PDB file of C-alpha atoms (C1' of nucleotides) in Angstrom:
ATOM      1  CA  MET A   1     -51.922 -51.999-166.241  1.00 72.00           C
ATOM      2  CA  LEU A   2     -49.312 -49.433-166.919  1.00 79.00           C
ATOM      3  CA  TRP A   3     -49.112 -47.613-163.597  1.00 92.00           C
ATOM      4  CA  LYS A   4     -46.392 -45.152-162.873  1.00 91.00           C
ATOM      5  CA  ILE A   5     -44.639 -44.469-159.558  1.00 95.00           C
ATOM      6  CA  ASP A   6     -42.258 -41.561-159.076  1.00 95.00           C
ATOM      7  CA  PRO A   7     -39.693 -42.484-156.367  1.00 94.00           C
ATOM      8  CA  ALA A   8     -38.641 -38.824-156.111  1.00 92.00           C
ATOM      9  CA  GLY A   9     -42.045 -37.366-155.770  1.00 90.00           C
ATOM     10  CA  ASP A  10     -43.202 -35.779-152.516  1.00 91.00           C
ATOM     11  CA  GLU A  11     -46.155 -38.099-152.163  1.00 93.00           C
ATOM     12  CA  PRO A  12     -45.368 -41.423-150.483  1.00 96.00           C
ATOM     13  CA  LEU A  13     -45.000 -44.321-152.860  1.00 97.00           C
ATOM     14  CA  TYR A  14     -47.930 -46.350-151.406  1.00 97.00           C
ATOM     15  CA  ALA A  15     -50.115 -43.190-151.665  1.00 94.00           C
ATOM     16  CA  GLN A  16     -49.210 -42.896-155.306  1.00 95.00           C
ATOM     17  CA  LEU A  17     -50.258 -46.400-155.897  1.00 97.00           C
ATOM     18  CA  VAL A  18     -53.462 -45.894-154.088  1.00 92.00           C
ATOM     19  CA  ALA A  19     -54.215 -42.883-156.270  1.00 89.00           C
ATOM     20  CA  GLN A  20     -53.357 -44.858-159.430  1.00 93.00           C
ATOM     21  CA  VAL A  21     -55.822 -47.574-158.583  1.00 93.00           C
ATOM     22  CA  HIS A  22     -58.442 -44.942-157.790  1.00 86.00           C
ATOM     23  CA  LEU A  23     -57.854 -43.389-161.190  1.00 87.00           C
ATOM     24  CA  ALA A  24     -57.990 -46.688-162.996  1.00 89.00           C
ATOM     25  CA  VAL A  25     -61.387 -47.550-161.367  1.00 83.00           C
ATOM     26  CA  ALA A  26     -62.726 -44.057-162.091  1.00 75.00           C
ATOM     27  CA  ARG A  27     -61.702 -44.335-165.722  1.00 82.00           C
ATOM     28  CA  GLY A  28     -63.119 -47.785-166.151  1.00 83.00           C
ATOM     29  CA  ASP A  29     -59.739 -49.432-166.726  1.00 90.00           C
ATOM     30  CA  LEU A  30     -60.596 -51.508-163.715  1.00 91.00           C
ATOM     31  CA  ALA A  31     -64.134 -52.768-163.281  1.00 89.00           C
ATOM     32  CA  ALA A  32     -65.910 -54.629-160.489  1.00 89.00           C
ATOM     33  CA  GLY A  33     -64.605 -58.162-160.210  1.00 92.00           C
ATOM     34  CA  ASP A  34     -61.287 -57.413-161.871  1.00 95.00           C
ATOM     35  CA  ARG A  35     -58.295 -58.786-160.146  1.00 96.00           C
ATOM     36  CA  LEU A  36     -55.274 -56.612-159.345  1.00 97.00           C
ATOM     37  CA  PRO A  37     -51.794 -58.035-159.791  1.00 97.00           C
ATOM     38  CA  ALA A  38     -50.380 -60.030-156.887  1.00 97.00           C
ATOM     39  CA  ALA A  39     -48.494 -57.778-154.527  1.00 97.00           C
ATOM     40  CA  ARG A  40     -45.161 -59.313-155.114  1.00 97.00           C
ATOM     41  CA  GLU A  41     -45.688 -59.342-158.902  1.00 96.00           C
ATOM     42  CA  LEU A  42     -46.630 -55.660-158.983  1.00 97.00           C
ATOM     43  CA  ALA A  43     -43.836 -54.757-156.633  1.00 97.00           C
ATOM     44  CA  GLY A  44     -41.411 -56.387-159.053  1.00 96.00           C
ATOM     45  CA  SER A  45     -42.736 -54.518-162.089  1.00 96.00           C
ATOM     46  CA  LEU A  46     -42.909 -51.229-160.246  1.00 97.00           C
ATOM     47  CA  ASP A  47     -39.569 -51.701-158.513  1.00 97.00           C
ATOM     48  CA  LEU A  48     -41.188 -51.398-155.097  1.00 97.00           C
ATOM     49  CA  ASN A  49     -40.953 -53.484-151.946  1.00 98.00           C
ATOM     50  CA  VAL A  50     -43.826 -55.939-151.381  1.00 98.00           C
ATOM     51  CA  HIS A  51     -44.705 -54.231-148.185  1.00 98.00           C
ATOM     52  CA  THR A  52     -45.205 -50.960-149.920  1.00 98.00           C
ATOM     53  CA  VAL A  53     -47.626 -52.487-152.395  1.00 98.00           C
ATOM     54  CA  LEU A  54     -49.354 -54.386-149.607  1.00 98.00           C
ATOM     55  CA  LYS A  55     -49.775 -51.197-147.578  1.00 97.00           C
ATOM     56  CA  ALA A  56     -51.485 -49.573-150.642  1.00 97.00           C
ATOM     57  CA  TYR A  57     -53.716 -52.659-151.122  1.00 97.00           C
ATOM     58  CA  GLN A  58     -54.726 -52.650-147.440  1.00 95.00           C
ATOM     59  CA  ARG A  59     -55.454 -48.963-147.564  1.00 92.00           C
ATOM     60  CA  LEU A  60     -57.684 -49.572-150.583  1.00 91.00           C
ATOM     61  CA  ARG A  61     -59.378 -52.353-148.695  1.00 90.00           C
ATOM     62  CA  ASP A  62     -60.085 -50.052-145.744  1.00 82.00           C
ATOM     63  CA  GLU A  63     -61.635 -47.666-148.200  1.00 79.00           C
ATOM     64  CA  GLY A  64     -63.797 -50.423-149.560  1.00 78.00           C
ATOM     65  CA  LEU A  65     -62.527 -50.242-153.060  1.00 86.00           C
ATOM     66  CA  ILE A  66     -61.009 -53.747-153.196  1.00 92.00           C
ATOM     67  CA  GLU A  67     -61.346 -57.018-151.448  1.00 93.00           C
ATOM     68  CA  LEU A  68     -58.293 -58.887-150.163  1.00 96.00           C
ATOM     69  CA  ARG A  69     -58.045 -62.592-149.395  1.00 96.00           C
ATOM     70  CA  ARG A  70     -55.114 -64.852-148.945  1.00 96.00           C
ATOM     71  CA  GLY A  71     -54.454 -67.040-151.877  1.00 95.00           C
ATOM     72  CA  ARG A  72     -56.979 -65.212-153.972  1.00 96.00           C
ATOM     73  CA  GLY A  73     -55.531 -61.742-154.356  1.00 96.00           C
ATOM     74  CA  ALA A  74     -57.079 -58.352-154.711  1.00 97.00           C
ATOM     75  CA  VAL A  75     -60.433 -57.914-156.390  1.00 96.00           C
ATOM     76  CA  VAL A  76     -62.199 -54.695-157.186  1.00 94.00           C
ATOM     77  CA  THR A  77     -65.501 -54.508-155.291  1.00 85.00           C
ATOM     78  CA  ALA A  78     -68.738 -53.451-156.819  1.00 69.00           C
ATOM     79  CA  ARG A  79     -68.268 -49.790-155.918  1.00 56.00           C
ATOM     80  CA  GLY A  80     -66.512 -48.593-159.016  1.00 50.00           C
ATOM     81  CA  GLY A  81     -69.594 -48.772-161.198  1.00 40.00           C
ATOM     82  CA  ALA A  82     -71.954 -46.287-159.586  1.00 39.00           C
ATOM     83  CA  GLY A  83     -75.070 -48.342-159.988  1.00 38.00           C
ATOM     84  CA  LEU A  84     -74.736 -50.367-156.834  1.00 49.00           C
ATOM     85  CA  PRO A  85     -77.727 -51.655-154.940  1.00 63.00           C
ATOM     86  CA  PRO A  86     -78.304 -49.644-151.715  1.00 71.00           C
ATOM     87  CA  VAL A  87     -78.016 -52.692-149.565  1.00 76.00           C
ATOM     88  CA  GLU A  88     -74.475 -53.463-150.665  1.00 77.00           C
ATOM     89  CA  LYS A  89     -73.426 -49.950-150.144  1.00 78.00           C
ATOM     90  CA  ALA A  90     -74.884 -49.817-146.674  1.00 83.00           C
ATOM     91  CA  LEU A  91     -73.380 -53.158-145.916  1.00 86.00           C
ATOM     92  CA  ALA A  92     -69.894 -52.063-146.944  1.00 83.00           C
ATOM     93  CA  ALA A  93     -70.245 -48.831-144.918  1.00 84.00           C
ATOM     94  CA  LEU A  94     -71.301 -50.828-141.787  1.00 88.00           C
ATOM     95  CA  VAL A  95     -68.450 -53.245-142.218  1.00 86.00           C
ATOM     96  CA  ARG A  96     -65.975 -50.480-142.373  1.00 83.00           C
ATOM     97  CA  ALA A  97     -67.362 -48.631-139.366  1.00 83.00           C
ATOM     98  CA  ALA A  98     -67.658 -51.818-137.372  1.00 83.00           C
ATOM     99  CA  ARG A  99     -64.032 -52.810-138.133  1.00 80.00           C
ATOM    100  CA  ALA A 100     -62.876 -49.319-137.217  1.00 76.00           C
ATOM    101  CA  ALA A 101     -64.714 -49.660-133.904  1.00 75.00           C
ATOM    102  CA  ASN A 102     -63.041 -52.989-133.272  1.00 73.00           C
ATOM    103  CA  LEU A 103     -66.391 -54.878-133.262  1.00 74.00           C
ATOM    104  CA  SER A 104     -66.354 -58.617-133.985  1.00 74.00           C
ATOM    105  CA  ALA A 105     -68.328 -60.130-136.777  1.00 77.00           C
ATOM    106  CA  GLU A 106     -70.649 -61.783-134.290  1.00 74.00           C
ATOM    107  CA  THR A 107     -71.255 -58.647-132.317  1.00 75.00           C
ATOM    108  CA  THR A 108     -71.980 -56.701-135.455  1.00 79.00           C
ATOM    109  CA  ALA A 109     -74.453 -59.356-136.662  1.00 81.00           C
ATOM    110  CA  VAL A 110     -76.230 -59.291-133.329  1.00 79.00           C
ATOM    111  CA  LEU A 111     -76.491 -55.553-133.487  1.00 80.00           C
ATOM    112  CA  VAL A 112     -78.019 -55.711-136.888  1.00 85.00           C
ATOM    113  CA  ARG A 113     -80.581 -58.349-135.975  1.00 84.00           C
ATOM    114  CA  GLU A 114     -81.673 -56.334-132.957  1.00 78.00           C
ATOM    115  CA  ALA A 115     -81.822 -53.162-135.007  1.00 81.00           C
ATOM    116  CA  MET A 116     -83.965 -54.976-137.584  1.00 79.00           C
ATOM    117  CA  ASN A 117     -86.300 -56.434-135.061  1.00 73.00           C
ATOM    118  CA  GLY A 118     -86.441 -53.417-132.811  1.00 69.00           C
TER     119      GLY A 118
ATOM    120  CA  MET B   1     -49.955 -48.740-117.864  1.00 73.00           C
ATOM    121  CA  LEU B   2     -49.407 -52.437-117.339  1.00 79.00           C
ATOM    122  CA  TRP B   3     -50.703 -53.832-120.638  1.00 91.00           C
ATOM    123  CA  LYS B   4     -50.329 -57.490-121.415  1.00 91.00           C
ATOM    124  CA  ILE B   5     -49.610 -59.130-124.726  1.00 95.00           C
ATOM    125  CA  ASP B   6     -49.780 -62.814-125.297  1.00 95.00           C
ATOM    126  CA  PRO B   7     -47.340 -63.824-128.100  1.00 93.00           C
ATOM    127  CA  ALA B   8     -49.007 -67.272-128.339  1.00 91.00           C
ATOM    128  CA  GLY B   9     -52.555 -65.959-128.609  1.00 89.00           C
ATOM    129  CA  ASP B  10     -54.646 -66.312-131.806  1.00 89.00           C
ATOM    130  CA  GLU B  11     -55.146 -62.603-132.129  1.00 92.00           C
ATOM    131  CA  PRO B  12     -52.366 -60.625-133.810  1.00 96.00           C
ATOM    132  CA  LEU B  13     -50.094 -58.837-131.461  1.00 97.00           C
ATOM    133  CA  TYR B  14     -50.992 -55.378-132.818  1.00 97.00           C
ATOM    134  CA  ALA B  15     -54.671 -56.194-132.464  1.00 94.00           C
ATOM    135  CA  GLN B  16     -54.155 -57.182-128.875  1.00 95.00           C
ATOM    136  CA  LEU B  17     -52.483 -53.816-128.202  1.00 96.00           C
ATOM    137  CA  VAL B  18     -55.348 -52.044-129.901  1.00 93.00           C
ATOM    138  CA  ALA B  19     -57.868 -53.844-127.741  1.00 89.00           C
ATOM    139  CA  GLN B  20     -55.798 -53.050-124.612  1.00 93.00           C
ATOM    140  CA  VAL B  21     -55.862 -49.373-125.361  1.00 93.00           C
ATOM    141  CA  HIS B  22     -59.617 -49.461-126.057  1.00 86.00           C
ATOM    142  CA  LEU B  23     -60.029 -51.162-122.707  1.00 86.00           C
ATOM    143  CA  ALA B  24     -57.929 -48.574-120.934  1.00 88.00           C
ATOM    144  CA  VAL B  25     -59.920 -45.701-122.366  1.00 83.00           C
ATOM    145  CA  ALA B  26     -63.222 -47.444-121.628  1.00 75.00           C
ATOM    146  CA  ARG B  27     -62.184 -47.949-117.993  1.00 82.00           C
ATOM    147  CA  GLY B  28     -60.934 -44.445-117.569  1.00 84.00           C
ATOM    148  CA  ASP B  29     -57.307 -45.433-117.118  1.00 90.00           C
ATOM    149  CA  LEU B  30     -56.644 -43.228-120.105  1.00 91.00           C
ATOM    150  CA  ALA B  31     -58.419 -39.949-120.417  1.00 90.00           C
ATOM    151  CA  ALA B  32     -58.538 -37.299-123.177  1.00 89.00           C
ATOM    152  CA  GLY B  33     -55.232 -35.546-123.471  1.00 92.00           C
ATOM    153  CA  ASP B  34     -53.281 -38.396-121.907  1.00 94.00           C
ATOM    154  CA  ARG B  35     -50.177 -39.390-123.729  1.00 96.00           C
ATOM    155  CA  LEU B  36     -49.351 -42.911-124.629  1.00 97.00           C
ATOM    156  CA  PRO B  37     -45.833 -44.216-124.322  1.00 97.00           C
ATOM    157  CA  ALA B  38     -43.499 -43.716-127.242  1.00 97.00           C
ATOM    158  CA  ALA B  39     -43.681 -46.558-129.659  1.00 97.00           C
ATOM    159  CA  ARG B  40     -40.125 -47.637-129.150  1.00 97.00           C
ATOM    160  CA  GLU B  41     -40.411 -47.445-125.394  1.00 96.00           C
ATOM    161  CA  LEU B  42     -43.604 -49.440-125.325  1.00 97.00           C
ATOM    162  CA  ALA B  43     -42.129 -51.918-127.817  1.00 97.00           C
ATOM    163  CA  GLY B  44     -39.263 -52.440-125.428  1.00 96.00           C
ATOM    164  CA  SER B  45     -41.398 -52.971-122.344  1.00 96.00           C
ATOM    165  CA  LEU B  46     -43.764 -55.304-124.144  1.00 97.00           C
ATOM    166  CA  ASP B  47     -40.976 -57.108-126.032  1.00 96.00           C
ATOM    167  CA  LEU B  48     -42.451 -56.178-129.383  1.00 97.00           C
ATOM    168  CA  ASN B  49     -41.001 -54.699-132.498  1.00 97.00           C
ATOM    169  CA  VAL B  50     -41.509 -50.983-133.032  1.00 97.00           C
ATOM    170  CA  HIS B  51     -43.500 -51.649-136.208  1.00 97.00           C
ATOM    171  CA  THR B  52     -45.955 -53.814-134.328  1.00 98.00           C
ATOM    172  CA  VAL B  53     -46.662 -50.975-131.823  1.00 98.00           C
ATOM    173  CA  LEU B  54     -46.773 -48.408-134.588  1.00 98.00           C
ATOM    174  CA  LYS B  55     -49.265 -50.492-136.516  1.00 97.00           C
ATOM    175  CA  ALA B  56     -51.457 -50.566-133.477  1.00 97.00           C
ATOM    176  CA  TYR B  57     -51.098 -46.822-132.954  1.00 97.00           C
ATOM    177  CA  GLN B  58     -51.890 -46.036-136.567  1.00 95.00           C
ATOM    178  CA  ARG B  59     -54.958 -48.289-136.334  1.00 92.00           C
ATOM    179  CA  LEU B  60     -56.092 -46.339-133.274  1.00 92.00           C
ATOM    180  CA  ARG B  61     -55.502 -43.110-135.145  1.00 90.00           C
ATOM    181  CA  ASP B  62     -57.636 -44.346-138.002  1.00 83.00           C
ATOM    182  CA  GLU B  63     -60.388 -45.071-135.520  1.00 79.00           C
ATOM    183  CA  GLY B  64     -60.066 -41.503-134.159  1.00 79.00           C
ATOM    184  CA  LEU B  65     -59.179 -42.721-130.669  1.00 87.00           C
ATOM    185  CA  ILE B  66     -55.719 -41.082-130.586  1.00 92.00           C
ATOM    186  CA  GLU B  67     -53.844 -38.446-132.397  1.00 93.00           C
ATOM    187  CA  LEU B  68     -50.315 -39.020-133.750  1.00 96.00           C
ATOM    188  CA  ARG B  69     -47.795 -36.374-134.472  1.00 95.00           C
ATOM    189  CA  ARG B  70     -44.048 -36.586-135.230  1.00 95.00           C
ATOM    190  CA  GLY B  71     -41.969 -35.596-132.293  1.00 95.00           C
ATOM    191  CA  ARG B  72     -44.898 -35.336-130.025  1.00 96.00           C
ATOM    192  CA  GLY B  73     -46.186 -38.922-129.670  1.00 96.00           C
ATOM    193  CA  ALA B  74     -49.632 -40.415-129.288  1.00 96.00           C
ATOM    194  CA  VAL B  75     -52.293 -38.447-127.414  1.00 95.00           C
ATOM    195  CA  VAL B  76     -55.818 -39.596-126.630  1.00 93.00           C
ATOM    196  CA  THR B  77     -58.326 -37.395-128.481  1.00 83.00           C
ATOM    197  CA  ALA B  78     -60.886 -35.219-126.771  1.00 64.00           C
ATOM    198  CA  ARG B  79     -63.869 -37.388-127.684  1.00 60.00           C
ATOM    199  CA  GLY B  80     -62.040 -40.425-126.443  1.00 51.00           C
ATOM    200  CA  GLY B  81     -64.086 -43.564-126.614  1.00 47.00           C
ATOM    201  CA  ALA B  82     -66.978 -41.931-128.428  1.00 49.00           C
ATOM    202  CA  GLY B  83     -66.251 -43.869-131.531  1.00 50.00           C
ATOM    203  CA  LEU B  84     -69.760 -45.368-131.841  1.00 60.00           C
ATOM    204  CA  PRO B  85     -71.792 -42.756-133.824  1.00 69.00           C
ATOM    205  CA  PRO B  86     -70.297 -43.945-137.169  1.00 75.00           C
ATOM    206  CA  VAL B  87     -71.454 -47.446-136.428  1.00 80.00           C
ATOM    207  CA  GLU B  88     -74.929 -46.286-135.391  1.00 78.00           C
ATOM    208  CA  LYS B  89     -75.261 -44.276-138.533  1.00 79.00           C
ATOM    209  CA  ALA B  90     -74.204 -47.108-140.798  1.00 84.00           C
ATOM    210  CA  LEU B  91     -76.467 -49.466-138.900  1.00 86.00           C
ATOM    211  CA  ALA B  92     -79.465 -47.202-139.414  1.00 82.00           C
ATOM    212  CA  ALA B  93     -78.694 -46.902-143.141  1.00 82.00           C
ATOM    213  CA  LEU B  94     -78.393 -50.625-143.501  1.00 86.00           C
ATOM    214  CA  VAL B  95     -81.663 -51.230-141.748  1.00 85.00           C
ATOM    215  CA  ARG B  96     -83.467 -48.849-143.998  1.00 80.00           C
ATOM    216  CA  ALA B  97     -81.985 -50.380-147.127  1.00 76.00           C
ATOM    217  CA  ALA B  98     -82.629 -53.869-145.973  1.00 78.00           C
ATOM    218  CA  ARG B  99     -86.235 -53.123-145.154  1.00 75.00           C
ATOM    219  CA  ALA B 100     -86.684 -51.493-148.526  1.00 64.00           C
ATOM    220  CA  ALA B 101     -85.288 -54.565-150.178  1.00 65.00           C
ATOM    221  CA  ASN B 102     -87.611 -56.791-148.215  1.00 62.00           C
ATOM    222  CA  LEU B 103     -84.851 -58.665-146.411  1.00 70.00           C
ATOM    223  CA  SER B 104     -85.541 -60.424-143.088  1.00 73.00           C
ATOM    224  CA  ALA B 105     -83.621 -59.630-139.935  1.00 78.00           C
ATOM    225  CA  GLU B 106     -81.994 -63.045-140.036  1.00 77.00           C
ATOM    226  CA  THR B 107     -80.940 -62.732-143.657  1.00 77.00           C
ATOM    227  CA  THR B 108     -79.473 -59.310-143.053  1.00 79.00           C
ATOM    228  CA  ALA B 109     -77.585 -60.478-139.968  1.00 81.00           C
ATOM    229  CA  VAL B 110     -76.106 -63.374-141.962  1.00 77.00           C
ATOM    230  CA  LEU B 111     -75.115 -61.024-144.769  1.00 79.00           C
ATOM    231  CA  VAL B 112     -73.325 -58.818-142.232  1.00 83.00           C
ATOM    232  CA  ARG B 113     -71.535 -61.682-140.600  1.00 80.00           C
ATOM    233  CA  GLU B 114     -70.295 -62.981-143.947  1.00 75.00           C
ATOM    234  CA  ALA B 115     -69.226 -59.514-145.029  1.00 78.00           C
ATOM    235  CA  MET B 116     -67.359 -59.065-141.797  1.00 75.00           C
ATOM    236  CA  ASN B 117     -65.600 -62.440-142.112  1.00 68.00           C
ATOM    237  CA  GLY B 118     -64.826 -61.950-145.793  1.00 61.00           C
TER     238      GLY B 118
ATOM    239  C1'  DA C   1     -58.318 -87.038-149.014  1.00 60.66           C
ATOM    240  C1'  DC C   2     -53.722 -85.121-150.127  1.00 60.66           C
ATOM    241  C1'  DC C   3     -50.545 -82.360-151.829  1.00 60.66           C
ATOM    242  C1'  DT C   4     -48.666 -78.187-154.004  1.00 60.66           C
ATOM    243  C1'  DA C   5     -48.522 -73.543-155.657  1.00 60.66           C
ATOM    244  C1'  DT C   6     -50.274 -69.011-154.953  1.00 60.66           C
ATOM    245  C1'  DT C   7     -51.046 -65.003-152.193  1.00 60.66           C
ATOM    246  C1'  DT C   8     -52.002 -62.167-148.442  1.00 60.66           C
ATOM    247  C1'  DG C   9     -50.976 -61.502-143.177  1.00 60.66           C
ATOM    248  C1'  DT C  10     -47.976 -60.784-139.576  1.00 60.66           C
ATOM    249  C1'  DC C  11     -43.597 -60.001-137.418  1.00 60.66           C
ATOM    250  C1'  DC C  12     -38.944 -58.867-137.008  1.00 60.66           C
ATOM    251  C1'  DG C  13     -34.784 -56.053-138.327  1.00 60.66           C
ATOM    252  C1'  DT C  14     -32.530 -51.832-140.302  1.00 60.66           C
ATOM    253  C1'  DA C  15     -32.127 -47.365-142.247  1.00 60.66           C
ATOM    254  C1'  DT C  16     -33.435 -42.796-143.381  1.00 60.66           C
ATOM    255  C1'  DG C  17     -36.558 -38.886-143.471  1.00 60.66           C
ATOM    256  C1'  DT C  18     -39.218 -35.120-141.178  1.00 60.66           C
ATOM    257  C1'  DA C  19     -42.162 -32.591-138.096  1.00 60.66           C
ATOM    258  C1'  DT C  20     -42.173 -31.239-133.115  1.00 60.66           C
ATOM    259  C1'  DG C  21     -40.549 -29.029-129.133  1.00 60.66           C
TER     260       DG C  21
ATOM    261  C1'  DC D   1     -29.074 -26.620-133.193  1.00 60.66           C
ATOM    262  C1'  DC D   2     -30.521 -30.799-131.087  1.00 60.66           C
ATOM    263  C1'  DA D   3     -33.105 -34.566-129.098  1.00 60.66           C
ATOM    264  C1'  DT D   4     -37.539 -36.819-129.515  1.00 60.66           C
ATOM    265  C1'  DA D   5     -40.819 -39.648-131.997  1.00 60.66           C
ATOM    266  C1'  DC D   6     -43.611 -40.857-135.723  1.00 60.66           C
ATOM    267  C1'  DA D   7     -43.474 -41.938-141.193  1.00 60.66           C
ATOM    268  C1'  DT D   8     -41.852 -44.285-144.880  1.00 60.66           C
ATOM    269  C1'  DA D   9     -39.335 -47.777-147.221  1.00 60.66           C
ATOM    270  C1'  DC D  10     -36.448 -51.584-147.818  1.00 60.66           C
ATOM    271  C1'  DG D  11     -35.237 -56.453-146.572  1.00 60.66           C
ATOM    272  C1'  DG D  12     -36.206 -61.307-144.840  1.00 60.66           C
ATOM    273  C1'  DA D  13     -38.904 -65.084-142.688  1.00 60.66           C
ATOM    274  C1'  DC D  14     -42.748 -67.857-141.622  1.00 60.66           C
ATOM    275  C1'  DA D  15     -47.814 -68.570-141.015  1.00 60.66           C
ATOM    276  C1'  DA D  16     -52.407 -69.128-142.846  1.00 60.66           C
ATOM    277  C1'  DA D  17     -56.046 -69.200-146.293  1.00 60.66           C
ATOM    278  C1'  DT D  18     -57.253 -70.268-151.065  1.00 60.66           C
ATOM    279  C1'  DA D  19     -57.429 -72.778-155.281  1.00 60.66           C
ATOM    280  C1'  DG D  20     -56.436 -76.506-158.253  1.00 60.66           C
ATOM    281  C1'  DG D  21     -54.704 -80.926-159.540  1.00 60.66           C
TER     282       DG D  21
END
DNA sequence: ACCTATTTGTCCGTATGTATG
DNA sequence: CCATACATACGGACAAATAGG
């Protein structure tokens, strides 16, 4: 993986990690479906606190770059390779917007069904 | 203010607080420009940790509902509860993509629900 | 069906930094 | 200069979902 964090930099540590993952995906070092190291494991190797890594991971999830699930870890979504089907892209965008607006899964699903039928 | 948090509820504490603020804005109890209590102060009165309140505040900031500045506190933004346009936009985009892909309303709704729960 | 290990999620506590007024 | 109040980071603890034996 070989990511580097500078504890003395002006950028926050979690932001540095977010940027590193972005870079890795952009350069192809990380592809869709690839799994990121477990938060505690990465924290250990980068000499960071678990929470700092988790904050970065959750930020990346909010951006739609990775998917986080308990017991499974962090997996890169299908947005790194730029050839994604339009439906997936629209789906991911809607999920982000709906989450930001505090809508439940059920509410969002109903909205979609009505929008499709109407 | 009189917000209520249930420590035994299924919803996370910070999510409950986020919902309460949403409600307050929706009901007009909080208007644009109004200042929310300082995180530590609110944490004290709700018997929560400061981090829990701050997490809620930062979530609300990400949604665009409030503005956070050091030394100044949390202030409701001008466009207050008007956080729906992003959802509408994403919804329309998804409908277009789904129709183009020949997906039914039901299928699309199920996809959304799964994506939200995932 | 059960159990165990893994891994993220939430919450609390503490400390220090930094922009605002 | 000083008080206020969010921002970041560290630490520990337990809960909950997942995967695999």
